[in-house]
Amino acid sequence: MIATPSSPAAPGFAMTPIGVIESDYPDKFGIPRQPGLAPAARASLALTPPHDDPLAVRGLETFSHLWLTFVFHQSPERWTPLVRPPRLGGNARVGVFASRSTHRPNRLGLSLVELVEIDTRRGVRLVLGGCDLVSGTPVLDIKPYLPWAEARPEARAGFAPEAPPLLPVTFAPEVEATLAKRADGASLRALIHQVLAQDPRPAYHRRTLGGDDARVYGVRLRDVDVRFRAEADPAGDVRLRVVEIVPA
């Protein structure tokens, strides 16, 4: 029976995570706001006992993509009915249920990720692509993605009708030299480019650029701090320039 305002409250549900995410994102700042926007991002989902039985993922290898239900564990438990989506410049308000805000009543998130590999040599570990989750994220459930049932290209997308525009990203020569010395230099460079192209700066900072902006921002990716700043190209358009990467 569905609970109504005049009926007794619906019972609560206790949920236990089935696993934990390990990803290229040590901090939540800079993480793309939707999955798949940074395909170079590496992640894995390590299932925890008793969910790490290989029998639990039998047949999963035949699917290319998965839905992950997870908890925004770094978000506060408090919530408000109205939120300010970054896609609206951080100014306009919409209802929390008309958004994908992390500040939700139950802090639940849903992410579509690529399944790259299943490792069952010691328990179960799923290697994922295009993941948008911070390291340590508790995952509550896994479901295979069915494109014939769940892909609806004709659907309306409200205030986010298409992917956000990408900014050009450039690298200082010393940054290129540092990346060239790393075994994962090519993939790290791709990750930095894909993350910064989404413009992770706070919405109100994006409106204040006049000529070069001397403010230096930092985002942690893998084991480094990536430091970048916004600048104007000769045409006056904004681009982001990576000025330094240092060990985190």
GROMACS .gro file of C-alpha atoms in nm:
model
  248
    1MET     CA    1   0.000   0.000   0.000
    2ILE     CA    2   0.132   0.346  -0.090
    3ALA     CA    3   0.159   0.582   0.204
    4THR     CA    4  -0.036   0.911   0.174
    5PRO     CA    5  -0.020   1.218   0.398
    6SER     CA    6  -0.319   1.089   0.594
    7SER     CA    7  -0.190   0.733   0.629
    8PRO     CA    8   0.090   0.598   0.850
    9ALA     CA    9   0.442   0.674   0.732
   10ALA     CA   10   0.596   0.425   0.494
   11PRO     CA   11   0.863   0.207   0.655
   12GLY     CA   12   1.226   0.299   0.610
   13PHE     CA   13   1.472   0.075   0.429
   14ALA     CA   14   1.822  -0.009   0.547
   15MET     CA   15   2.068  -0.048   0.259
   16THR     CA   16   2.412  -0.206   0.263
   17PRO     CA   17   2.675  -0.115   0.003
   18ILE     CA   18   2.781  -0.403  -0.222
   19GLY     CA   19   3.114  -0.246  -0.309
   20VAL     CA   20   3.336   0.062  -0.319
   21ILE     CA   21   3.467   0.269  -0.609
   22GLU     CA   22   3.837   0.337  -0.665
   23SER     CA   23   3.885   0.605  -0.928
   24ASP     CA   24   4.107   0.873  -1.080
   25TYR     CA   25   3.915   1.130  -0.874
   26PRO     CA   26   4.052   1.160  -0.517
   27ASP     CA   27   3.833   1.469  -0.461
   28LYS     CA   28   3.488   1.559  -0.590
   29PHE     CA   29   3.598   1.898  -0.728
   30GLY     CA   30   3.648   1.877  -1.102
   31ILE     CA   31   3.460   1.552  -1.159
   32PRO     CA   32   3.249   1.579  -1.477
   33ARG     CA   33   2.886   1.627  -1.384
   34GLN     CA   34   2.769   1.336  -1.598
   35PRO     CA   35   2.920   0.996  -1.679
   36GLY     CA   36   3.097   0.938  -2.009
   37LEU     CA   37   3.223   1.295  -2.049
   38ALA     CA   38   3.579   1.192  -1.960
   39PRO     CA   39   3.628   0.848  -2.118
   40ALA     CA   40   3.998   0.847  -2.021
   41ALA     CA   41   3.900   0.827  -1.653
   42ARG     CA   42   3.995   0.496  -1.495
   43ALA     CA   43   3.792   0.337  -1.217
   44SER     CA   44   3.712   0.004  -1.062
   45LEU     CA   45   3.437  -0.128  -0.840
   46ALA     CA   46   3.559  -0.373  -0.577
   47LEU     CA   47   3.271  -0.582  -0.445
   48THR     CA   48   3.276  -0.646  -0.071
   49PRO     CA   49   3.186  -0.969   0.114
   50PRO     CA   50   2.947  -1.141   0.083
   51HIS     CA   51   2.875  -0.977  -0.254
   52ASP     CA   52   3.219  -1.063  -0.399
   53ASP     CA   53   3.115  -1.413  -0.504
   54PRO     CA   54   3.200  -1.459  -0.876
   55LEU     CA   55   2.863  -1.632  -0.916
   56ALA     CA   56   2.697  -1.294  -0.856
   57VAL     CA   57   2.841  -1.152  -1.181
   58ARG     CA   58   2.806  -1.461  -1.400
   59GLY     CA   59   2.686  -1.343  -1.743
   60LEU     CA   60   2.763  -0.976  -1.676
   61GLU     CA   61   3.053  -0.990  -1.922
   62THR     CA   62   2.803  -1.005  -2.210
   63PHE     CA   63   2.694  -0.646  -2.138
   64SER     CA   64   2.898  -0.340  -2.238
   65HIS     CA   65   2.747  -0.086  -1.997
   66LEU     CA   66   2.609  -0.086  -1.644
   67TRP     CA   67   2.386   0.126  -1.425
   68LEU     CA   68   2.537   0.194  -1.084
   69THR     CA   69   2.318   0.306  -0.795
   70PHE     CA   70   2.534   0.476  -0.534
   71VAL     CA   71   2.538   0.719  -0.242
   72PHE     CA   72   2.667   1.077  -0.262
   73HIS     CA   73   2.852   1.008   0.061
   74GLN     CA   74   3.042   1.340   0.063
   75SER     CA   75   2.725   1.547   0.037
   76PRO     CA   76   2.553   1.675   0.351
   77GLU     CA   77   2.245   1.494   0.474
   78ARG     CA   78   2.045   1.818   0.477
   79TRP     CA   79   1.857   1.913   0.164
   80THR     CA   80   1.632   2.191   0.035
   81PRO     CA   81   1.340   2.183  -0.211
   82LEU     CA   82   1.515   2.426  -0.447
   83VAL     CA   83   1.867   2.394  -0.591
   84ARG     CA   84   2.085   2.597  -0.830
   85PRO     CA   85   2.201   2.380  -1.122
   86PRO     CA   86   2.543   2.478  -1.264
   87ARG     CA   87   2.395   2.448  -1.614
   88LEU     CA   88   2.179   2.750  -1.533
   89GLY     CA   89   2.479   2.953  -1.422
   90GLY     CA   90   2.437   2.883  -1.051
   91ASN     CA   91   2.168   3.155  -1.031
   92ALA     CA   92   1.828   3.016  -1.133
   93ARG     CA   93   1.656   2.771  -0.900
   94VAL     CA   94   1.465   2.456  -0.985
   95GLY     CA   95   1.311   2.185  -0.772
   96VAL     CA   96   1.554   1.927  -0.639
   97PHE     CA   97   1.360   1.651  -0.817
   98ALA     CA   98   1.394   1.842  -1.145
   99SER     CA   99   1.772   1.829  -1.110
  100ARG     CA  100   2.059   1.588  -1.063
  101SER     CA  101   2.189   1.773  -0.761
  102THR     CA  102   2.395   1.574  -0.512
  103HIS     CA  103   2.201   1.743  -0.228
  104ARG     CA  104   1.905   1.505  -0.227
  105PRO     CA  105   1.679   1.363   0.044
  106ASN     CA  106   1.836   1.015   0.024
  107ARG     CA  107   2.164   1.118  -0.144
  108LEU     CA  108   2.114   0.850  -0.413
  109GLY     CA  109   2.293   0.875  -0.746
  110LEU     CA  110   2.263   0.685  -1.074
  111SER     CA  111   2.549   0.654  -1.321
  112LEU     CA  112   2.585   0.480  -1.656
  113VAL     CA  113   2.938   0.342  -1.700
  114GLU     CA  114   3.123   0.123  -1.946
  115LEU     CA  115   3.218  -0.227  -1.831
  116VAL     CA  116   3.576  -0.281  -1.950
  117GLU     CA  117   3.672  -0.598  -1.765
  118ILE     CA  118   3.569  -0.833  -1.485
  119ASP     CA  119   3.846  -0.962  -1.260
  120THR     CA  120   3.749  -1.259  -1.042
  121ARG     CA  121   4.097  -1.375  -0.940
  122ARG     CA  122   4.052  -1.246  -0.584
  123GLY     CA  123   3.690  -1.173  -0.518
  124VAL     CA  124   3.524  -0.952  -0.782
  125ARG     CA  125   3.652  -0.629  -0.929
  126LEU     CA  126   3.482  -0.453  -1.220
  127VAL     CA  127   3.703  -0.229  -1.433
  128LEU     CA  128   3.500   0.069  -1.555
  129GLY     CA  129   3.530   0.339  -1.819
  130GLY     CA  130   3.381   0.688  -1.823
  131CYS     CA  131   3.309   0.676  -1.451
  132ASP     CA  132   3.215   1.003  -1.277
  133LEU     CA  133   3.244   0.890  -0.914
  134VAL     CA  134   3.490   0.999  -0.647
  135SER     CA  135   3.711   0.734  -0.484
  136GLY     CA  136   3.542   0.579  -0.184
  137THR     CA  137   3.189   0.606  -0.323
  138PRO     CA  138   2.970   0.327  -0.182
  139VAL     CA  139   2.775   0.142  -0.451
  140LEU     CA  140   2.436  -0.005  -0.364
  141ASP     CA  141   2.343  -0.193  -0.680
  142ILE     CA  142   2.448  -0.291  -1.033
  143LYS     CA  143   2.213  -0.342  -1.325
  144PRO     CA  144   2.300  -0.411  -1.690
  145TYR     CA  145   2.208  -0.138  -1.939
  146LEU     CA  146   1.960  -0.231  -2.213
  147PRO     CA  147   1.987   0.019  -2.501
  148TRP     CA  148   1.668  -0.098  -2.671
  149ALA     CA  149   1.466  -0.023  -2.358
  150GLU     CA  150   1.652   0.269  -2.203
  151ALA     CA  151   1.788   0.481  -2.491
  152ARG     CA  152   1.533   0.749  -2.579
  153PRO     CA  153   1.700   1.005  -2.810
  154GLU     CA  154   1.366   1.174  -2.873
  155ALA     CA  155   1.315   1.252  -2.502
  156ARG     CA  156   1.302   1.614  -2.382
  157ALA     CA  157   1.594   1.718  -2.157
  158GLY     CA  158   1.462   2.034  -1.993
  159PHE     CA  159   1.726   2.293  -1.910
  160ALA     CA  160   2.007   2.057  -2.024
  161PRO     CA  161   1.903   1.975  -2.383
  162GLU     CA  162   2.253   1.888  -2.501
  163ALA     CA  163   2.605   1.830  -2.374
  164PRO     CA  164   2.771   2.145  -2.239
  165PRO     CA  165   3.013   2.325  -2.472
  166LEU     CA  166   3.380   2.237  -2.432
  167LEU     CA  167   3.658   2.486  -2.368
  168PRO     CA  168   3.995   2.466  -2.544
  169VAL     CA  169   4.271   2.339  -2.315
  170THR     CA  170   4.641   2.410  -2.359
  171PHE     CA  171   4.946   2.280  -2.172
  172ALA     CA  172   5.256   2.474  -2.071
  173PRO     CA  173   5.580   2.327  -2.216
  174GLU     CA  174   5.705   2.225  -1.871
  175VAL     CA  175   5.379   2.036  -1.811
  176GLU     CA  176   5.417   1.851  -2.141
  177ALA     CA  177   5.774   1.760  -2.038
  178THR     CA  178   5.655   1.626  -1.702
  179LEU     CA  179   5.383   1.417  -1.865
  180ALA     CA  180   5.630   1.275  -2.118
  181LYS     CA  181   5.833   1.124  -1.832
  182ARG     CA  182   5.537   0.930  -1.688
  183ALA     CA  183   5.442   0.579  -1.794
  184ASP     CA  184   5.077   0.689  -1.793
  185GLY     CA  185   5.155   1.029  -1.942
  186ALA     CA  186   4.937   0.991  -2.251
  187SER     CA  187   4.628   0.875  -2.064
  188LEU     CA  188   4.680   1.132  -1.787
  189ARG     CA  189   4.707   1.409  -2.045
  190ALA     CA  190   4.385   1.289  -2.207
  191LEU     CA  191   4.213   1.281  -1.867
  192ILE     CA  192   4.330   1.632  -1.779
  193HIS     CA  193   4.210   1.762  -2.116
  194GLN     CA  194   3.870   1.594  -2.089
  195VAL     CA  195   3.810   1.713  -1.732
  196LEU     CA  196   3.921   2.073  -1.786
  197ALA     CA  197   3.731   2.105  -2.115
  198GLN     CA  198   3.413   2.074  -1.905
  199ASP     CA  199   3.525   2.393  -1.721
  200PRO     CA  200   3.520   2.283  -1.354
  201ARG     CA  201   3.548   2.641  -1.226
  202PRO     CA  202   3.261   2.763  -1.005
  203ALA     CA  203   2.982   2.915  -1.215
  204TYR     CA  204   3.027   3.265  -1.070
  205HIS     CA  205   3.398   3.263  -1.163
  206ARG     CA  206   3.316   3.191  -1.526
  207ARG     CA  207   3.139   3.525  -1.551
  208THR     CA  208   3.428   3.735  -1.419
  209LEU     CA  209   3.700   3.678  -1.680
  210GLY     CA  210   3.818   4.001  -1.832
  211GLY     CA  211   4.135   3.945  -2.030
  212ASP     CA  212   4.362   3.705  -1.845
  213ASP     CA  213   4.242   3.581  -1.508
  214ALA     CA  214   4.539   3.556  -1.270
  215ARG     CA  215   4.352   3.316  -1.038
  216VAL     CA  216   4.505   2.967  -1.038
  217TYR     CA  217   4.273   2.672  -0.978
  218GLY     CA  218   4.365   2.321  -0.878
  219VAL     CA  219   4.205   1.984  -0.934
  220ARG     CA  220   4.336   1.647  -0.812
  221LEU     CA  221   4.353   1.369  -1.069
  222ARG     CA  222   4.517   1.034  -0.997
  223ASP     CA  223   4.827   1.117  -0.791
  224VAL     CA  224   4.881   1.477  -0.900
  225ASP     CA  225   4.748   1.826  -0.842
  226VAL     CA  226   4.669   1.988  -1.175
  227ARG     CA  227   4.696   2.367  -1.161
  228PHE     CA  228   4.534   2.573  -1.432
  229ARG     CA  229   4.406   2.921  -1.507
  230ALA     CA  230   4.162   3.080  -1.747
  231GLU     CA  231   4.287   3.313  -2.017
  232ALA     CA  232   4.151   3.482  -2.326
  233ASP     CA  233   4.272   3.379  -2.670
  234PRO     CA  234   4.338   3.644  -2.940
  235ALA     CA  235   3.968   3.642  -3.035
  236GLY     CA  236   3.867   3.705  -2.674
  237ASP     CA  237   3.731   3.356  -2.615
  238VAL     CA  238   3.809   3.173  -2.292
  239ARG     CA  239   4.050   2.884  -2.279
  240LEU     CA  240   4.206   2.699  -1.987
  241ARG     CA  241   4.581   2.657  -1.961
  242VAL     CA  242   4.751   2.394  -1.748
  243VAL     CA  243   5.044   2.570  -1.586
  244GLU     CA  244   5.174   2.303  -1.348
  245ILE     CA  245   5.126   1.948  -1.227
  246VAL     CA  246   5.277   1.847  -0.895
  247PRO     CA  247   5.258   1.533  -0.678
  248ALA     CA  248   4.946   1.535  -0.465
   0.00000   0.00000   0.00000
